[in-house]
Structure formats: structure tokens, C-alpha cells
mmCIF file of C-alpha atoms in Angstrom:
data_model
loop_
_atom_site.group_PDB
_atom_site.id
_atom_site.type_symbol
_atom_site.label_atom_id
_atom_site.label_comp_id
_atom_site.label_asym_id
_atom_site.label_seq_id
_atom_site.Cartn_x
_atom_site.Cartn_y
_atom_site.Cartn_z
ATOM 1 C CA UNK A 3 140.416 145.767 91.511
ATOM 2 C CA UNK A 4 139.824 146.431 87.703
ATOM 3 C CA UNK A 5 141.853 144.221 85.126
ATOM 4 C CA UNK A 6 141.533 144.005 81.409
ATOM 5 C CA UNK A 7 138.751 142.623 80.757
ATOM 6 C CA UNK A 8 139.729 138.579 79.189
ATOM 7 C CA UNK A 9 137.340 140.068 76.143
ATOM 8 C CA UNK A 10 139.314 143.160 76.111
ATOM 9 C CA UNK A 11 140.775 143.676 71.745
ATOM 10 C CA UNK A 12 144.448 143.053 71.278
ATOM 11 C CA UNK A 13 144.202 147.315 70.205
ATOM 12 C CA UNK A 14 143.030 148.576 72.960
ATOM 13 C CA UNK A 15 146.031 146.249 74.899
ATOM 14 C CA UNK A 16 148.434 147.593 73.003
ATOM 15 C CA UNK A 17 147.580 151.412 73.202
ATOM 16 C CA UNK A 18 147.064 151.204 77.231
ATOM 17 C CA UNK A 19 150.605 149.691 77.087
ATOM 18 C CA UNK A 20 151.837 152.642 74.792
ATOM 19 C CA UNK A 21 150.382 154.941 77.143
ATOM 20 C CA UNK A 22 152.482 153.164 79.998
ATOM 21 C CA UNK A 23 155.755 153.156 77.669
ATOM 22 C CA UNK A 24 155.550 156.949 76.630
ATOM 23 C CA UNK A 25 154.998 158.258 80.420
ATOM 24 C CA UNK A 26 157.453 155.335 81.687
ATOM 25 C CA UNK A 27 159.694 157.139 79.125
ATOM 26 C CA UNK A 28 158.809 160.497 79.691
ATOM 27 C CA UNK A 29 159.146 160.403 83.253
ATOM 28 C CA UNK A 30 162.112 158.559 83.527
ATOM 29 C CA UNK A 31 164.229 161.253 81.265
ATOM 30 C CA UNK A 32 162.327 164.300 83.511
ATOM 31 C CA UNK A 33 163.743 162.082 86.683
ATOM 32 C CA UNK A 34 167.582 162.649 85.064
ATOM 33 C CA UNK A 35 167.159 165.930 84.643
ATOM 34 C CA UNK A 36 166.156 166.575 88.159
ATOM 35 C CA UNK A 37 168.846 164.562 89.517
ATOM 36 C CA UNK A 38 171.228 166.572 87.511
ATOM 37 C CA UNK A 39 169.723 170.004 89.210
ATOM 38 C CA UNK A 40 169.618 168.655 92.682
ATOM 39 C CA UNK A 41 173.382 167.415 92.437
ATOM 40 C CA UNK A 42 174.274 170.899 91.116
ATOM 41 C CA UNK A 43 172.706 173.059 93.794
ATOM 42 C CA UNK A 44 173.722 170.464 96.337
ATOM 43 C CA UNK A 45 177.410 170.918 95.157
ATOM 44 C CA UNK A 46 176.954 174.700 94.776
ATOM 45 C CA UNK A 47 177.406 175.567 91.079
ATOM 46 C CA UNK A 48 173.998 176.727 91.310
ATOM 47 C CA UNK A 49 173.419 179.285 93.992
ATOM 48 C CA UNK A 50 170.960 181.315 95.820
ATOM 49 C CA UNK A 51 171.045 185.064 94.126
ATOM 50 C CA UNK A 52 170.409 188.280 96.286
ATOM 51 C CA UNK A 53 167.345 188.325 94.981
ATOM 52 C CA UNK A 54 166.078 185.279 95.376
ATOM 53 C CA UNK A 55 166.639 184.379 99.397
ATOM 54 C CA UNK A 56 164.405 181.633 99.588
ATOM 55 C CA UNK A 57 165.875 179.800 96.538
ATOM 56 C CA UNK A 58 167.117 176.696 98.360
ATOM 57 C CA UNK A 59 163.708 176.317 100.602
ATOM 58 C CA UNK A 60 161.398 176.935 97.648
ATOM 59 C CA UNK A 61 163.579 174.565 95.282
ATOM 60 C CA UNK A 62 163.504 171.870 98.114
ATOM 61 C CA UNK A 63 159.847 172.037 98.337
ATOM 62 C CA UNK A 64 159.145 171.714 94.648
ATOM 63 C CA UNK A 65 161.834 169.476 93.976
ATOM 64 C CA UNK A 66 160.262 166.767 96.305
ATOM 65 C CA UNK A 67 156.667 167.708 95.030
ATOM 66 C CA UNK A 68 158.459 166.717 91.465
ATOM 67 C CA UNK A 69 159.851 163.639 92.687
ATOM 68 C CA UNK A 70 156.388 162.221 94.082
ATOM 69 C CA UNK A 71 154.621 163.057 90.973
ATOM 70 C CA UNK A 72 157.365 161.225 88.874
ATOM 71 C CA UNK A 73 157.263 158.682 91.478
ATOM 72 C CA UNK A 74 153.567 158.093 90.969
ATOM 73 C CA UNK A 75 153.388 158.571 87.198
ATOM 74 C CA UNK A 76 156.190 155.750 87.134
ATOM 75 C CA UNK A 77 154.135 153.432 88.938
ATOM 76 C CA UNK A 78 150.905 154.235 86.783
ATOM 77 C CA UNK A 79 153.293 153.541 83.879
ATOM 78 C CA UNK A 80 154.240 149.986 85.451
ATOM 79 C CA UNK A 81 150.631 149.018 85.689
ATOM 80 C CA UNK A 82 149.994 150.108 82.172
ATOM 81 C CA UNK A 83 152.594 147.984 80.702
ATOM 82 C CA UNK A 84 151.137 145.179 83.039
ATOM 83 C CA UNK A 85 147.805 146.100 80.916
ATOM 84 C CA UNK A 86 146.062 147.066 84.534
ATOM 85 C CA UNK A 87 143.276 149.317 84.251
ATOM 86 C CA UNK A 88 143.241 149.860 88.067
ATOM 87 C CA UNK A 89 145.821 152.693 87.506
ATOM 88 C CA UNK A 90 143.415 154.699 85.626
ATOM 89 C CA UNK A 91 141.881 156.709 88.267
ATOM 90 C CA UNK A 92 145.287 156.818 90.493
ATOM 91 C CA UNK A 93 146.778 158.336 87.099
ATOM 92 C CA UNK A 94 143.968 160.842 86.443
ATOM 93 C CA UNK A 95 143.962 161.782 90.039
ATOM 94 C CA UNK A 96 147.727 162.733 89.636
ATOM 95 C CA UNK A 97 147.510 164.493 86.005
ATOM 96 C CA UNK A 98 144.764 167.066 88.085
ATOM 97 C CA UNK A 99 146.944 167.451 90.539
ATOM 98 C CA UNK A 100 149.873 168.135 88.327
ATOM 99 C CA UNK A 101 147.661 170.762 86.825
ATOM 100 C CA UNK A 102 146.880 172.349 89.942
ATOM 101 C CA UNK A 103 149.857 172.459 91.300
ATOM 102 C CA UNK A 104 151.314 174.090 87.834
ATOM 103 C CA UNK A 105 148.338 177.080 88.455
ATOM 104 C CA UNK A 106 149.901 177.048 91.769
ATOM 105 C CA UNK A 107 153.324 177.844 90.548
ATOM 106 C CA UNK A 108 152.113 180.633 88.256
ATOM 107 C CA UNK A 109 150.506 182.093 91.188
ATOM 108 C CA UNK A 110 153.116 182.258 92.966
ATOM 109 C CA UNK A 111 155.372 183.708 90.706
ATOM 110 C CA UNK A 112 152.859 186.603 90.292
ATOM 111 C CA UNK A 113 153.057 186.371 94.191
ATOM 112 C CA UNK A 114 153.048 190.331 95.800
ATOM 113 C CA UNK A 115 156.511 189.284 97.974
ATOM 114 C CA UNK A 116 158.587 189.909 94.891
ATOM 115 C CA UNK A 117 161.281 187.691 96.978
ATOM 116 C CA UNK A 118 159.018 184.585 97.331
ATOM 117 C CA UNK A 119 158.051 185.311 93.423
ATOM 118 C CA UNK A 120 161.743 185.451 92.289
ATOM 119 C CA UNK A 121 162.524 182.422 94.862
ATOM 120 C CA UNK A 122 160.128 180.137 93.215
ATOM 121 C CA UNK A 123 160.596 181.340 89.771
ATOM 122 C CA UNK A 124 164.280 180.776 89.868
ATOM 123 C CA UNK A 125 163.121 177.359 91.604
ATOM 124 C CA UNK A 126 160.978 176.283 89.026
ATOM 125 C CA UNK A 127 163.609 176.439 86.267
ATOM 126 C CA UNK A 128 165.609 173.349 88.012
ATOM 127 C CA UNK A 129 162.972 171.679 89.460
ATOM 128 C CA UNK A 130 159.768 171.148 87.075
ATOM 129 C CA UNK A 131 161.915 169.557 84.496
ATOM 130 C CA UNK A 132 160.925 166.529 86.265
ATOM 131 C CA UNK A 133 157.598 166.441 84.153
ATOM 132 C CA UNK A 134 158.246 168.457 81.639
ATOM 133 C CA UNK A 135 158.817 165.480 79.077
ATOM 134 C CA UNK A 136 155.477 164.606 80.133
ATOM 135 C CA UNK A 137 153.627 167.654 80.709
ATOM 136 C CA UNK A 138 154.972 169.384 77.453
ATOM 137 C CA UNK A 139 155.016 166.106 75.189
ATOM 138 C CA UNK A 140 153.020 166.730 72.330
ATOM 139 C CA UNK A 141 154.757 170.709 72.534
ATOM 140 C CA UNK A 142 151.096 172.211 73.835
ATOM 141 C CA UNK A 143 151.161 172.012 77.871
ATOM 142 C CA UNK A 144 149.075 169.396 79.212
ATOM 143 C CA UNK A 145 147.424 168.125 75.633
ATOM 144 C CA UNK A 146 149.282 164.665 76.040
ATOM 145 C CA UNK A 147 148.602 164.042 79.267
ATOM 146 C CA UNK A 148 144.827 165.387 79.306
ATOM 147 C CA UNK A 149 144.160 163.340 76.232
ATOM 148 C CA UNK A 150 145.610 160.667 77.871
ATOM 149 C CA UNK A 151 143.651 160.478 80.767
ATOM 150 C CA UNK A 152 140.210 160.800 78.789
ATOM 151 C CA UNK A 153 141.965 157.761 76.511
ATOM 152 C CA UNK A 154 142.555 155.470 79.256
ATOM 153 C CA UNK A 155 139.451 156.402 81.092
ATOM 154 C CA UNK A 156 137.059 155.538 78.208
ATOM 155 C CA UNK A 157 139.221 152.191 77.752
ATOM 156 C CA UNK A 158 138.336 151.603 81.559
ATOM 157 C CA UNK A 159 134.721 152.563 81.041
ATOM 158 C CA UNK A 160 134.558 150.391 77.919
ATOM 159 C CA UNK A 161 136.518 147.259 79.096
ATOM 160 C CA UNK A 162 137.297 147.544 82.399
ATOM 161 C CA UNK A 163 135.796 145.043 85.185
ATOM 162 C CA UNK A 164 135.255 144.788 88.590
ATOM 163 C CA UNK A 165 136.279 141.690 90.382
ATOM 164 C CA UNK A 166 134.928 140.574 93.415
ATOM 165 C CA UNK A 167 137.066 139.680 96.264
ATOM 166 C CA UNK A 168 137.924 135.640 96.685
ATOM 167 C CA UNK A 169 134.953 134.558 99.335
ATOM 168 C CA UNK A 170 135.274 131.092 100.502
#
């Protein structure tokens, strides 16, 4: 496991804790949102167009995929607060896969099957708000969160230690 180092600067505490506050924040509002889009299709003010046949598959798919990255970001964002560096590489795992997984979108909305492209476009519009906050923070896609990563990593680089397991 890799803690804060007991020499670690009260500064570089504090910012790995405002990292865990911003995406604990972030991720938390994107959660509402999602909520608010699964209760409506649920319900049925939001329905499936001609169109778009695969709507409620497609929007099930990503809507889960949503809540597992907001589920993980959360938990990164817990172990910030805790000042943990062991989060780091769980958290820059998920920011790549977040990335990915927004090429994957775009690829699919360019898809050939113009109903799978309209399914998951019309998808995507109730169902990625769940990072959103986070991905779109700073208004550029991805600059918060890539710049975050790189700042915790060099934090963990810099001050981060390994501890041994207890041995009798």
C-alpha cells in the first residue's frame, strides 16, 4: 500500500485533498443528473423514437458504464480526502478508460447502422452527464482530469511510499 509519506509538505496534503473534493464534487452532481434521466425514461417521458430502436438497450448499457465510472471516481475521491496515495494508479487507470470509452462513443455514433448510430447518440445525451462535471470541468474535455492525473501521479512519485506488509 502507498500512504503519504509522514515527511510529505502540508501543500502537497492539501492539493491531493482538493483533487479528492473537486471530483467528490464533480461526480456526485454528474450522479444527480443521471438519476434524473434514468427515472425519466423509466417513467416514460423520455421515449424510444422511430429512429432510434435500440434507444432503451444502448442507454442501459451506457448508463451502467456511467454509473461504475462515477462509482469508482467516488471512491478515488474518498481516498484522496483520506490523503491516500494508493488511489493514484486506480484513478489514472479509470481517467484512460473514461477516455477510451468516450472515442468509443464517437465511433459509434459515426457507426455505418445509422440505427445503432442514432440509438447511441440519442443515448449519450441522458446518460454521459454522469461525468460530464468531471470530464468537461475546466470547459476543454478531459484538461482537468488529464492534468489531474499527471498532478497526483508526480505527488505519488515524489512522496509516495511503499510499506511493507506487518511480518511477525
Amino acid at each position: 500500500m502507498v500512504c503519504a509519506n509522514i515527511s510529505t509538505p502540508k501543500w502537497a496534503t492539501i492539493l491531493l485533498r482538493t483533487v479528492g473534493t473537486v471530483n467528490a464534487a464533480a461526480v456526485l452532481l454528474g450522479t444527480s443528473f443521471l438519476v434524473d434521466s434514468v427515472y425519466r425514461v423509466l417513467s416514460g417521458h423520455i421515449t424510444e423514437s422511430h429512429d432510434a430502436p435500440y434507444f432503451r438497450f444502448a442507454f442501459s448499457v451506457m448508463a451502467l458504464i456511467q454509473l461504475a465510472f462515477a462509482s469508482v471516481l467516488l471512491i478515488t475521491a474518498i481516498r484522496f480526502l483520506q490523503a491516500k496515495l494508493s488511489a493514484v494508479n486506480l484513478y489514472s487507470l479509470t481517467v484512460l478508460l473514461l477516455v477510451a470509452y468516450f472515442v468509443t462513443i464517437v465511433t459509434l455514433w459515426r457507426s455505418c447502422d445509422e440505427e445503432i448510430a442514432a440509438s447511441v447518440a440519442s443515448a449519450t445525451g441522458g446518460t454521459d452527464i454522469a461525468t460530464a462535471p468531471f470530464t468537461f470541468l475546466l470547459l476543454v474535455p478531459f484538461l482537468y482530469p488529464v492534468a489531474s492525473v499527471v498532478l497526483v501521479q508526480v505527488l505519488k512519485k515524489r512522496y509516495g511510499k511503499v510499506q511493507s506488509p506487518i511480518s511477525a
